Tab-separated table of C-alpha atoms in Angstrom:
chain	number	residue	atom	x	y	z
A	45	UNK	CA	33.846	62.505	-49.683
A	46	UNK	CA	36.996	63.120	-51.375
A	47	UNK	CA	40.277	62.626	-50.443
A	48	UNK	CA	42.124	63.944	-47.906
A	49	UNK	CA	42.254	67.333	-47.867
A	50	UNK	CA	46.124	68.309	-48.997
A	51	UNK	CA	45.339	69.696	-52.067
A	52	UNK	CA	43.835	73.422	-52.974
A	53	UNK	CA	41.056	72.289	-54.300
A	54	UNK	CA	39.833	70.052	-51.213
A	55	UNK	CA	40.755	72.187	-48.880
A	56	UNK	CA	39.237	75.108	-50.496
A	57	UNK	CA	35.734	72.873	-50.217
A	58	UNK	CA	35.871	72.826	-46.407
A	59	UNK	CA	36.106	76.099	-46.211
A	60	UNK	CA	33.463	76.769	-48.425
A	61	UNK	CA	31.225	73.940	-45.901
A	62	UNK	CA	32.839	76.020	-42.677
A	63	UNK	CA	31.517	79.492	-44.721
A	64	UNK	CA	27.846	78.265	-44.955
A	65	UNK	CA	28.065	77.058	-41.354
A	66	UNK	CA	29.068	80.432	-39.742
A	67	UNK	CA	26.822	81.984	-41.894
A	68	UNK	CA	24.112	80.015	-40.822
A	69	UNK	CA	24.704	80.353	-37.486
A	70	UNK	CA	25.123	84.074	-38.145
A	71	UNK	CA	21.431	84.326	-39.495
A	72	UNK	CA	19.813	82.463	-36.558
A	73	UNK	CA	19.549	78.903	-37.396
A	74	UNK	CA	20.546	76.423	-34.166
A	75	UNK	CA	23.647	75.608	-34.574
A	76	UNK	CA	23.243	71.606	-34.042
A	77	UNK	CA	20.969	71.874	-37.150
A	78	UNK	CA	23.460	73.427	-38.858
A	79	UNK	CA	26.086	71.332	-38.244
A	80	UNK	CA	24.294	68.581	-39.440
A	81	UNK	CA	23.163	70.519	-42.981
A	82	UNK	CA	27.488	70.426	-43.052
A	83	UNK	CA	27.892	67.110	-42.237
A	84	UNK	CA	25.573	66.254	-44.978
A	85	UNK	CA	28.177	68.029	-47.747
A	86	UNK	CA	31.627	67.381	-45.711
A	87	UNK	CA	33.602	67.173	-48.564
A	88	UNK	CA	37.329	64.778	-47.232
A	89	UNK	CA	37.341	62.062	-45.429
A	90	UNK	CA	40.584	63.051	-43.514
A	91	UNK	CA	42.248	66.291	-42.928
A	92	UNK	CA	45.996	67.907	-41.268
A	93	UNK	CA	44.464	71.178	-39.951
A	94	UNK	CA	46.255	73.625	-37.306
A	95	UNK	CA	49.018	70.515	-37.082
A	96	UNK	CA	46.066	68.012	-35.364
A	97	UNK	CA	45.243	64.952	-38.433
A	98	UNK	CA	41.424	64.824	-38.481
A	99	UNK	CA	40.280	61.119	-39.543
A	100	UNK	CA	36.427	61.661	-40.753
A	101	UNK	CA	35.786	58.315	-41.927
A	102	UNK	CA	37.167	54.800	-40.539
A	103	UNK	CA	37.361	51.816	-42.996
A	104	UNK	CA	35.486	53.860	-45.642
A	105	UNK	CA	32.418	53.273	-44.268
A	106	UNK	CA	31.645	54.694	-40.711
A	107	UNK	CA	31.129	58.273	-40.091
A	108	UNK	CA	33.065	59.926	-37.285
A	109	UNK	CA	30.975	62.546	-36.362
A	110	UNK	CA	32.527	64.231	-33.443
A	111	UNK	CA	35.689	64.470	-35.367
A	112	UNK	CA	33.560	67.159	-38.601
A	113	UNK	CA	31.573	68.392	-35.206
A	114	UNK	CA	34.608	69.382	-33.534
A	115	UNK	CA	36.192	71.278	-36.846
A	116	UNK	CA	33.369	73.231	-37.259
A	117	UNK	CA	32.882	73.971	-33.757
A	118	UNK	CA	36.420	75.185	-33.135
A	119	UNK	CA	35.633	77.446	-36.420
A	120	UNK	CA	32.722	78.984	-35.333
A	121	UNK	CA	34.333	80.341	-32.193
A	122	UNK	CA	32.067	82.623	-30.252
A	123	UNK	CA	29.200	81.634	-32.377
A	124	UNK	CA	28.305	78.573	-30.583
A	125	UNK	CA	28.003	79.002	-26.598
A	126	UNK	CA	31.584	77.569	-25.044
A	127	UNK	CA	29.607	74.971	-22.697
A	128	UNK	CA	27.322	73.705	-25.207
A	129	UNK	CA	30.296	73.192	-27.533
A	130	UNK	CA	31.611	70.881	-24.921
A	131	UNK	CA	28.714	69.177	-23.571
A	132	UNK	CA	28.326	67.996	-27.185
A	133	UNK	CA	31.656	67.245	-27.455
A	134	UNK	CA	33.059	65.413	-24.785
A	135	UNK	CA	29.157	64.324	-23.611
A	136	UNK	CA	27.425	64.160	-26.252
A	137	UNK	CA	24.675	66.140	-25.186
A	138	UNK	CA	22.524	67.990	-28.030
A	139	UNK	CA	20.842	71.144	-27.805
A	140	UNK	CA	17.519	69.537	-29.774
A	141	UNK	CA	15.804	66.598	-29.651
A	142	UNK	CA	15.533	65.320	-32.995
A	143	UNK	CA	13.933	62.225	-34.366
A	144	UNK	CA	15.598	59.611	-37.357
A	145	UNK	CA	13.569	60.723	-39.565
A	146	UNK	CA	14.353	64.695	-39.123
A	147	UNK	CA	18.070	63.881	-38.598
A	148	UNK	CA	18.395	61.753	-41.951
A	149	UNK	CA	16.722	65.068	-43.606
A	150	UNK	CA	19.695	66.785	-42.518
A	151	UNK	CA	22.938	64.851	-42.414
A	152	UNK	CA	21.216	62.822	-45.314
A	153	UNK	CA	20.565	59.069	-46.219
A	154	UNK	CA	24.440	58.177	-46.846
A	155	UNK	CA	25.890	59.781	-43.774
A	156	UNK	CA	23.137	59.073	-41.430
A	157	UNK	CA	23.913	55.082	-42.822
A	158	UNK	CA	27.716	55.773	-42.256
A	159	UNK	CA	27.013	57.357	-39.183
A	160	UNK	CA	25.524	54.588	-37.549
A	161	UNK	CA	27.544	52.354	-38.640
A	162	UNK	CA	30.367	54.250	-36.743
A	163	UNK	CA	28.030	54.230	-33.352
A	164	UNK	CA	27.819	50.494	-33.583
A	165	UNK	CA	31.186	49.423	-34.891
A	166	UNK	CA	32.809	51.364	-32.729
A	167	UNK	CA	31.512	52.626	-29.893
A	168	UNK	CA	29.455	49.735	-29.489
A	169	UNK	CA	31.714	47.372	-30.501
A	170	UNK	CA	34.280	49.065	-27.669
A	171	UNK	CA	31.601	49.265	-25.212
A	172	UNK	CA	30.816	45.011	-25.208
A	173	UNK	CA	34.714	44.713	-24.334
A	174	UNK	CA	34.414	46.964	-22.221
A	175	UNK	CA	31.149	45.499	-20.421
A	176	UNK	CA	32.503	41.903	-20.665
A	177	UNK	CA	35.795	42.905	-18.392
A	178	UNK	CA	33.920	44.342	-16.102
A	179	UNK	CA	31.885	41.293	-15.953
A	180	UNK	CA	35.093	39.206	-15.256
A	181	UNK	CA	36.556	41.940	-12.589
A	182	UNK	CA	33.036	40.826	-10.729
A	183	UNK	CA	33.626	37.141	-10.531
A	184	UNK	CA	36.970	37.638	-9.458
A	185	UNK	CA	36.199	40.242	-6.495
A	186	UNK	CA	37.391	37.508	-3.346
A	187	UNK	CA	39.647	35.126	-5.979
A	188	UNK	CA	43.212	35.922	-7.169
A	189	UNK	CA	42.779	38.322	-9.249
A	190	UNK	CA	44.441	38.296	-12.294
A	191	UNK	CA	46.648	40.395	-13.882
A	192	UNK	CA	45.162	43.167	-16.859
A	193	UNK	CA	46.596	41.380	-19.204
A	194	UNK	CA	44.460	38.446	-18.501
A	195	UNK	CA	41.386	39.845	-17.636
A	196	UNK	CA	41.752	41.860	-21.237
A	197	UNK	CA	42.382	38.438	-22.918
A	198	UNK	CA	39.409	36.773	-20.977
A	199	UNK	CA	37.176	39.119	-22.484
A	200	UNK	CA	38.370	39.089	-25.859
A	201	UNK	CA	38.029	35.392	-25.935
A	202	UNK	CA	34.577	35.635	-24.771
A	203	UNK	CA	33.371	37.798	-27.041
A	204	UNK	CA	35.530	36.924	-29.881
A	205	UNK	CA	36.723	33.194	-29.341
A	206	UNK	CA	40.470	34.578	-29.558
A	207	UNK	CA	43.034	36.803	-27.596
A	208	UNK	CA	43.914	40.068	-27.827
A	209	UNK	CA	47.159	39.480	-29.408
A	210	UNK	CA	46.247	37.429	-31.892
A	211	UNK	CA	43.503	39.523	-33.522
A	212	UNK	CA	45.920	42.714	-33.082
A	213	UNK	CA	48.022	40.377	-36.010
A	214	UNK	CA	45.140	39.557	-37.829
A	215	UNK	CA	44.420	43.593	-37.730
A	216	UNK	CA	47.800	44.303	-38.788
A	217	UNK	CA	47.740	42.138	-41.424
A	218	UNK	CA	44.606	42.629	-43.047
A	219	UNK	CA	45.425	46.956	-42.613
A	220	UNK	CA	49.065	45.944	-43.824
A	221	UNK	CA	50.099	47.782	-40.671
A	222	UNK	CA	54.037	47.120	-39.262
A	223	UNK	CA	53.876	45.289	-35.711
A	224	UNK	CA	54.840	48.633	-33.531
A	225	UNK	CA	52.890	47.730	-30.253
A	226	UNK	CA	51.738	51.588	-30.555
A	227	UNK	CA	48.956	52.249	-32.310
A	228	UNK	CA	47.851	55.515	-32.935
A	229	UNK	CA	43.898	56.984	-33.071
A	230	UNK	CA	42.873	56.432	-35.820
A	231	UNK	CA	44.495	52.976	-35.538
A	232	UNK	CA	42.018	52.491	-32.741
A	233	UNK	CA	39.323	53.085	-34.330
A	234	UNK	CA	40.031	50.839	-36.793
A	235	UNK	CA	40.417	48.167	-35.005
A	236	UNK	CA	37.445	48.100	-33.387
A	237	UNK	CA	35.201	48.635	-36.578
A	238	UNK	CA	37.581	45.448	-38.232
A	239	UNK	CA	36.350	43.553	-34.614
A	240	UNK	CA	33.002	44.560	-35.483
A	241	UNK	CA	33.138	42.859	-39.044
A	242	UNK	CA	35.203	40.313	-37.602
A	243	UNK	CA	32.436	39.301	-35.195
A	244	UNK	CA	29.576	39.547	-37.172
A	245	UNK	CA	31.526	36.908	-39.735
A	246	UNK	CA	32.458	34.594	-37.643
A	247	UNK	CA	29.672	35.031	-34.524
A	248	UNK	CA	26.554	33.163	-33.722
A	249	UNK	CA	23.702	35.522	-34.856
A	250	UNK	CA	22.065	35.298	-31.731
A	251	UNK	CA	25.066	36.000	-29.605
A	252	UNK	CA	25.645	38.865	-31.083
A	253	UNK	CA	21.873	40.484	-30.975
A	254	UNK	CA	22.436	39.384	-27.205
A	255	UNK	CA	26.359	41.562	-27.095
A	256	UNK	CA	24.759	44.785	-28.759
A	257	UNK	CA	21.744	44.722	-26.443
A	258	UNK	CA	23.976	44.456	-23.414
A	259	UNK	CA	26.703	46.794	-24.732
A	260	UNK	CA	23.278	49.589	-25.308
A	261	UNK	CA	22.245	48.558	-22.054
A	262	UNK	CA	26.009	49.468	-20.860
A	263	UNK	CA	26.186	52.520	-22.500
A	264	UNK	CA	22.820	53.923	-21.014
A	265	UNK	CA	24.160	53.559	-17.228
A	266	UNK	CA	28.044	54.182	-18.074
A	267	UNK	CA	28.312	56.964	-19.605
A	268	UNK	CA	26.852	59.999	-21.653
A	269	UNK	CA	26.139	57.854	-24.638
A	270	UNK	CA	22.966	57.685	-25.971
A	271	UNK	CA	21.648	53.732	-26.260
A	272	UNK	CA	20.809	55.262	-30.231
A	273	UNK	CA	22.214	57.212	-32.705
A	274	UNK	CA	20.771	60.872	-32.918
């Protein structure tokens, strides 16, 4: 992927990919297969289009497949059934079941690796915190419940041995962000991926594996996201 689509070159390249995607649909190719092929050749890391900011790559390493899918499926219009769009974008339900080798062939090695970075570095990392927060709440049933901030900090301390506030300060310093308490969706994803790398650097390997396993199990039981990347 290249720079943001702020010049005519990248913008034209995006339009060409979308045109090829729509042409594939018109000729009868399954939209999910055509989408993965389009992802392989996606030319920009971010884009401003129709009043919305799209951030396709986080930390130059993690590919947000659903952001590209939203852009493509919106452009496809009625060429893709609306119920299948909704199932994929909001429930991560695909119309076809593909194994990893088939996905690798369609997306390419680099994009698949970046997609896995996003899944484990952002989706799973968020699930780890949510699973631990859930455990803290269960432990406190029947006791004097602490406020939400205290519960979140307890979860962060168990996972990272540091409070959320401490990690946010380190994250903002590393990213050279200001001290505003408001964060964009992109920054929230960046913070998740930053925590993932922080955990890999500072936590015991056995604990890392255990936390990841618990998070995958939590995802299976609490959402429609699969326990593995496509």
